[in-house]
mmCIF file of C-alpha atoms in Angstrom:
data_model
loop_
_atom_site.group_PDB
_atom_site.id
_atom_site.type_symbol
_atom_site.label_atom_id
_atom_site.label_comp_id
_atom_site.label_asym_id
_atom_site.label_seq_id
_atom_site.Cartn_x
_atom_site.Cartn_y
_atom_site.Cartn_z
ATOM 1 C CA UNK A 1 0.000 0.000 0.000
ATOM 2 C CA UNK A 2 2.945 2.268 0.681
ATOM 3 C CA UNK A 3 4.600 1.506 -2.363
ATOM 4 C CA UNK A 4 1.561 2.299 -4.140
ATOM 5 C CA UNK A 5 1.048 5.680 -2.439
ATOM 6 C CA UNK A 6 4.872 6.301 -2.952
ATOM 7 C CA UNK A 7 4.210 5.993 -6.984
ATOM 8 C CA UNK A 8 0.788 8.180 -6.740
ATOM 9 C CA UNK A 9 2.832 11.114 -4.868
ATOM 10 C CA UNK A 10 6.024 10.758 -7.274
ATOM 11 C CA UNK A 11 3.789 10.887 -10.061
ATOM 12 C CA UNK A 12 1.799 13.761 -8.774
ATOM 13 C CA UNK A 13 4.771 15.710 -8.260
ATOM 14 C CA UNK A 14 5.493 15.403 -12.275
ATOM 15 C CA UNK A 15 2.421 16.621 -12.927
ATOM 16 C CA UNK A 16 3.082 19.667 -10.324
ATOM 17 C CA UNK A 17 6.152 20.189 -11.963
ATOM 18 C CA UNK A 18 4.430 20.255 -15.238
ATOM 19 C CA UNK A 19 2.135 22.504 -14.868
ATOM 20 C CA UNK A 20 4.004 25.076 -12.800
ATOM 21 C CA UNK A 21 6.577 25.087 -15.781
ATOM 22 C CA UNK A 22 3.723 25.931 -18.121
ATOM 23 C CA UNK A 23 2.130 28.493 -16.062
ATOM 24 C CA UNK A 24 5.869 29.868 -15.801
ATOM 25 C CA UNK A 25 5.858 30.222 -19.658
ATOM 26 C CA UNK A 26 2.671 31.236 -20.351
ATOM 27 C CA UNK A 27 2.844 34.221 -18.030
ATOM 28 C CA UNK A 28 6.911 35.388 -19.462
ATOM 29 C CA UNK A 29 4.615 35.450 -22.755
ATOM 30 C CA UNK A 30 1.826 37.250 -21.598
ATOM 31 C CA UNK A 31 -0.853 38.105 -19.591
ATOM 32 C CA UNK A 32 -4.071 37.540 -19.588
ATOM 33 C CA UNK A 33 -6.904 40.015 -19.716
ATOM 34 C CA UNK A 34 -8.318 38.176 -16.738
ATOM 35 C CA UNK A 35 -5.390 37.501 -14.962
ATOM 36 C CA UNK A 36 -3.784 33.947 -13.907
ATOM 37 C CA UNK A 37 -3.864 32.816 -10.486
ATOM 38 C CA UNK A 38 -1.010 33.051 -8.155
ATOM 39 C CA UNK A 39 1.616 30.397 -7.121
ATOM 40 C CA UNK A 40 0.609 29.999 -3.711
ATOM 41 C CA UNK A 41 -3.091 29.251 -4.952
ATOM 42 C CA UNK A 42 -1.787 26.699 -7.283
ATOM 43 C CA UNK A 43 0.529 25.074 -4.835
ATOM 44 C CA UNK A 44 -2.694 25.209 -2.190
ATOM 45 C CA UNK A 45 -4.679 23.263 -4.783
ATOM 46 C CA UNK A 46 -2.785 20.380 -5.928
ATOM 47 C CA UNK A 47 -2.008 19.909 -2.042
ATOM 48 C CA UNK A 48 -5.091 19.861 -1.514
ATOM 49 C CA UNK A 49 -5.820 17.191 -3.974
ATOM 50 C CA UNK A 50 -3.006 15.003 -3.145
ATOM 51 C CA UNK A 51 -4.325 14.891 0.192
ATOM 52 C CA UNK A 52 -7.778 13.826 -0.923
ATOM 53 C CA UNK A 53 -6.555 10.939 -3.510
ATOM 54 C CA UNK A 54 -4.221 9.980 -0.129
ATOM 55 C CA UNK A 55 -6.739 9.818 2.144
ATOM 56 C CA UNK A 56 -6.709 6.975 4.539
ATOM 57 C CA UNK A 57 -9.884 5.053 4.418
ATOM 58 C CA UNK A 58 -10.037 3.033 8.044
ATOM 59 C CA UNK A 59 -13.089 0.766 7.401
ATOM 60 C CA UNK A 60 -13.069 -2.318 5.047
ATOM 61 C CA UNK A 61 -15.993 -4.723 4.134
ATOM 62 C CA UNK A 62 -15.538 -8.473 2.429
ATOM 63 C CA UNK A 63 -17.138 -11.154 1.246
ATOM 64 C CA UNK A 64 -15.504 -14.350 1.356
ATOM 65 C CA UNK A 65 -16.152 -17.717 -0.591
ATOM 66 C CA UNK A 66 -13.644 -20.836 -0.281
ATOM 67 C CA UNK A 67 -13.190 -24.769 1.234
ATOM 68 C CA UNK A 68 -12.387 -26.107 4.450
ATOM 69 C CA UNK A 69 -10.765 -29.591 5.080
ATOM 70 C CA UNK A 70 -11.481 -30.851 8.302
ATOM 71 C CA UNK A 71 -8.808 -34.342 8.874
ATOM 72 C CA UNK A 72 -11.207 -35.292 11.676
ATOM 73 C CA UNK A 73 -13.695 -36.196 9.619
ATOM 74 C CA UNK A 74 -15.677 -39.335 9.363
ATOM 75 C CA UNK A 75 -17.156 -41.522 6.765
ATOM 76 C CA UNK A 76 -20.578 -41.331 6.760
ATOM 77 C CA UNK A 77 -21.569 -44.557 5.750
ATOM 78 C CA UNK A 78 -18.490 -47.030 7.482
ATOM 79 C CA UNK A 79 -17.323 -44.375 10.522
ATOM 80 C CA UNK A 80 -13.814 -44.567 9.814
ATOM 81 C CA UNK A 81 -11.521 -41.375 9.961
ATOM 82 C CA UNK A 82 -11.714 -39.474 6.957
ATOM 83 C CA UNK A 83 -10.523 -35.798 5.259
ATOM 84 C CA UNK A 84 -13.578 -33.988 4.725
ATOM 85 C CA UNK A 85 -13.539 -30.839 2.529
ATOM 86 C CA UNK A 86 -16.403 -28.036 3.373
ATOM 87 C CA UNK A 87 -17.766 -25.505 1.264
ATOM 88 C CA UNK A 88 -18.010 -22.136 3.315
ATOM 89 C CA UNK A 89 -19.280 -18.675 2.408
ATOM 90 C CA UNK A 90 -18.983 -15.831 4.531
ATOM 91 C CA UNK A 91 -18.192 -11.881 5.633
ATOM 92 C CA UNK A 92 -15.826 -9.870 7.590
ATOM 93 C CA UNK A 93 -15.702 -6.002 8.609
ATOM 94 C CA UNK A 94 -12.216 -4.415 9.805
ATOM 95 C CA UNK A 95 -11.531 -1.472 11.435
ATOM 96 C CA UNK A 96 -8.150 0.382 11.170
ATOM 97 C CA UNK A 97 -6.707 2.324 13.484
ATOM 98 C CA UNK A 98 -3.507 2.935 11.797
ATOM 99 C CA UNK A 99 -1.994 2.089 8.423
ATOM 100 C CA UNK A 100 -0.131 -1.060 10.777
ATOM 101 C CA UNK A 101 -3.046 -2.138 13.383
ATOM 102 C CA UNK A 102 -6.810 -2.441 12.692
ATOM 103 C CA UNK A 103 -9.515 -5.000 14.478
ATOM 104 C CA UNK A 104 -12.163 -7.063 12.814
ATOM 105 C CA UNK A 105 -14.656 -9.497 13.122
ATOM 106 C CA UNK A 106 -14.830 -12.576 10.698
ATOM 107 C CA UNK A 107 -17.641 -14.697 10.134
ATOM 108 C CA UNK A 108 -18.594 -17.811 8.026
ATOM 109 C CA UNK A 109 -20.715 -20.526 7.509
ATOM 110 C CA UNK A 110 -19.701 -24.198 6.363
ATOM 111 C CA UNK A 111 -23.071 -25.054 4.166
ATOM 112 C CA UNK A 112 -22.847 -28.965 5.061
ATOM 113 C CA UNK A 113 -23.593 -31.362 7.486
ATOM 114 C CA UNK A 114 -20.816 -33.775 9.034
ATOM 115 C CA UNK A 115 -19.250 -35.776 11.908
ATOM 116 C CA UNK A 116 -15.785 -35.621 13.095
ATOM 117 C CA UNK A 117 -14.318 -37.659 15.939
ATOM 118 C CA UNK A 118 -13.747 -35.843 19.489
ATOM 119 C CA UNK A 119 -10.505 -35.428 20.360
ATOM 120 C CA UNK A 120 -9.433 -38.345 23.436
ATOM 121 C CA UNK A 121 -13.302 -39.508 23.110
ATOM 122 C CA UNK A 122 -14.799 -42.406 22.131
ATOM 123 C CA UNK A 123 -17.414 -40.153 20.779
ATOM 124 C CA UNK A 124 -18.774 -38.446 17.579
ATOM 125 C CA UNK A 125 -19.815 -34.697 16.996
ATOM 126 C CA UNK A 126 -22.177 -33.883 14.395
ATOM 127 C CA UNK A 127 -22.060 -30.686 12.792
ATOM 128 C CA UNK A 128 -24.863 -28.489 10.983
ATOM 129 C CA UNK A 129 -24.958 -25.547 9.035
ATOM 130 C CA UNK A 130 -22.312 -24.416 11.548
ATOM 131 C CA UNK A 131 -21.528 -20.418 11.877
ATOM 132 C CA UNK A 132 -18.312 -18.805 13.323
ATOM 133 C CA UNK A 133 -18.081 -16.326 14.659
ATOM 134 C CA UNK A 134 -14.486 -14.557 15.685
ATOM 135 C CA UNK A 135 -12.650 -10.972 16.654
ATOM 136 C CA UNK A 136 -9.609 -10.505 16.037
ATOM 137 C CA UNK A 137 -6.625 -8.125 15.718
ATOM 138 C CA UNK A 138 -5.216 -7.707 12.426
ATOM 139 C CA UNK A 139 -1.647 -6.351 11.264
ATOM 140 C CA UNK A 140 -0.142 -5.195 8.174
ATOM 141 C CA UNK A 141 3.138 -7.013 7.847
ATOM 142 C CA UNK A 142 4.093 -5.828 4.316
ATOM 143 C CA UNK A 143 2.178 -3.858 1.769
ATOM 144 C CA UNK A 144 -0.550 -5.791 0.410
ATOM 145 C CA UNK A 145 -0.224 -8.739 2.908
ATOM 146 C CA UNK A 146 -2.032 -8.795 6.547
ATOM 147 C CA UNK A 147 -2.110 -11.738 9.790
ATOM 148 C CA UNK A 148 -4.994 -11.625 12.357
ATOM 149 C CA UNK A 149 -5.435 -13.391 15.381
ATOM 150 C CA UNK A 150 -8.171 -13.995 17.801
ATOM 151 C CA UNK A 151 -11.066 -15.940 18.725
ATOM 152 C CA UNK A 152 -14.589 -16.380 18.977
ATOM 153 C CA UNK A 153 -17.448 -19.304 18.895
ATOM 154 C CA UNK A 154 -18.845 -21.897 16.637
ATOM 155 C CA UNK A 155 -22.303 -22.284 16.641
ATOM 156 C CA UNK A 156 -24.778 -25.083 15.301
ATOM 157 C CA UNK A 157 -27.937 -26.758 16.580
ATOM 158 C CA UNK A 158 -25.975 -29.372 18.174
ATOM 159 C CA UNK A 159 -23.366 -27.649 19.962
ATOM 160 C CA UNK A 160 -21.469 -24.540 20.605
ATOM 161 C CA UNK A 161 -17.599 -24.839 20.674
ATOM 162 C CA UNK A 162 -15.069 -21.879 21.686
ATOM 163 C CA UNK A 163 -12.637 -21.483 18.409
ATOM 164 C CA UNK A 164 -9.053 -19.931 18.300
ATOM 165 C CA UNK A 165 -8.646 -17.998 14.968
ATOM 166 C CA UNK A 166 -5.344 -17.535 12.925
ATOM 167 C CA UNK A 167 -5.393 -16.416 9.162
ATOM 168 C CA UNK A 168 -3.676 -14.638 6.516
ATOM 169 C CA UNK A 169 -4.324 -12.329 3.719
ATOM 170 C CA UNK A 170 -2.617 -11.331 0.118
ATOM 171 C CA UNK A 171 -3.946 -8.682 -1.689
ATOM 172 C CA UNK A 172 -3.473 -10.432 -5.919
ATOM 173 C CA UNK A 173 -5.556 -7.485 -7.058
ATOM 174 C CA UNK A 174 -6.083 -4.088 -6.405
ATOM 175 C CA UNK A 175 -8.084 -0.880 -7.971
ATOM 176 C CA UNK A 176 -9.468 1.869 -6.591
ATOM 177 C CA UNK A 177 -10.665 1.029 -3.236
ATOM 178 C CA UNK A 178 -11.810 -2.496 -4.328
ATOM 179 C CA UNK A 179 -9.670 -5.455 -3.606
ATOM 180 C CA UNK A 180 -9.654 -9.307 -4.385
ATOM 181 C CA UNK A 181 -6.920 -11.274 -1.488
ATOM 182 C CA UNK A 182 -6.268 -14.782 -1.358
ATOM 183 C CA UNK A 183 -6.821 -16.507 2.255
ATOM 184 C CA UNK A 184 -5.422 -19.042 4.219
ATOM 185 C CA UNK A 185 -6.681 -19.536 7.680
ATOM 186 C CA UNK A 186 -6.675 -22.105 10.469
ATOM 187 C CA UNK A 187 -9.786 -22.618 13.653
ATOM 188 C CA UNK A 188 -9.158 -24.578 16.162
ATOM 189 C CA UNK A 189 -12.957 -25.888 17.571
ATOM 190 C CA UNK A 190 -12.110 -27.586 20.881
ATOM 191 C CA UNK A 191 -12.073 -30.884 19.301
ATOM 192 C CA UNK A 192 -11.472 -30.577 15.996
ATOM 193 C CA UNK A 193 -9.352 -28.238 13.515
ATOM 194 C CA UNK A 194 -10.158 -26.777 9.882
ATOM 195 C CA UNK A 195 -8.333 -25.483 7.812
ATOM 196 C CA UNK A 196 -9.385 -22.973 5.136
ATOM 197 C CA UNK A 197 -8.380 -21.361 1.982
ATOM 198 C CA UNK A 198 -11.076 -19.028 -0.714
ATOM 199 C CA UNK A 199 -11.290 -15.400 -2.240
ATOM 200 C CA UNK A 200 -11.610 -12.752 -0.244
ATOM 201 C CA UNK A 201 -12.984 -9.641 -2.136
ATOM 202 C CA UNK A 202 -13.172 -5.811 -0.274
ATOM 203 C CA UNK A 203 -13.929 -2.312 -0.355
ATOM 204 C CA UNK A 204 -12.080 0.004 1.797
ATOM 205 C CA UNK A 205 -14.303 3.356 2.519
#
């Protein structure tokens, strides 16, 4: 993001450059009957525009679409200990309080029904339609590419679990304000874990 506002500034100082040098030569020529307007009111207005295309925007909201595989999982049919991959759909909202640090909360739903072993149980856990929900902190490590940690609950008809929440972000394409990331994230549910990976896309305002 940096570099990108690095490019933007360099770019609009060309442009400065530009059209104070034609001002320059345009007024050494002559003047005109209405007059031209004075170097501190140009200066004052392409600050002022730099400043608006720079403008931090602190809230983002995304929509996120992707598979979980859950190695917990059980066959259906014969019980034995199987891989089971998820479909999940989902939304986040993130709030930034600097460039660096922002919080968020993430929230999906796996659109499936399975059963996964418990974890030192001689037991089974069905699972629903089941919804997390998480907060979490979220940091910029390099431009383009964010962590978050934190936690939250997993909720179905059955059962509600507590869930530790780690994932990453990588912004692949950017424009505007609009952006379409790549995600990787990992939820530990008590007795089970998931794994997840899907298209993330955002709009920062």
């Amino acid at each position: 993001m940096k570099k990108i506002h690095f490019l933007k500034a360099l770019k609009k100082s060309y442009f400065i450059f530009f059209v104070f040098t034609m001002i320059a030569v345009g007024v050494n020529a002559q003047e005109t009957e209405n007059g031209n307007q004075s170097e501190e009111e140009l200066e004052f207005n392409a600050e002022e525009a730099f400043e608006e295309s720079e403008e931090f925007k602190r809230n983002k909201l995304a929509l996120f679409l992707g598979y979980s595989w859950i190695p917990q999982g059980e066959d259906e049919d014969t019980g034995e200990k199987e891989t089971i991959f998820v479909p999940s759909i989902g939304f986040s909202y993130e709030y930034w309080f600097t460039e660096k640090w922002g919080i968020g909360t993430y929230n999906d739903i796996e659109i499936v029904k399975y059963k996964v072993e418990k974890d030192d149980e001689n037991a089974e856990l069905e699972r629903e339609n089941a919804l997390s929900l998480a907060v979490g902190a979220v940091y910029e490590i390099l431009p383009k590419w964010t962590a978050i940690a934190g936690g939250g609950l997993d909720i179905d008809k059955n059962e509600t679990l507590p869930i530790l929440h780690l994932a990453t972000e990588y912004v692949i394409l950017e424009k505007d304000s609009k952006e379409l990331s790549i995600s990787f994230s990992y939820n530990n549910k008590k007795y089970y874990d998931t794994f997840s990976i899907g298209l993330v896309y955002g709009k920062k305002f």
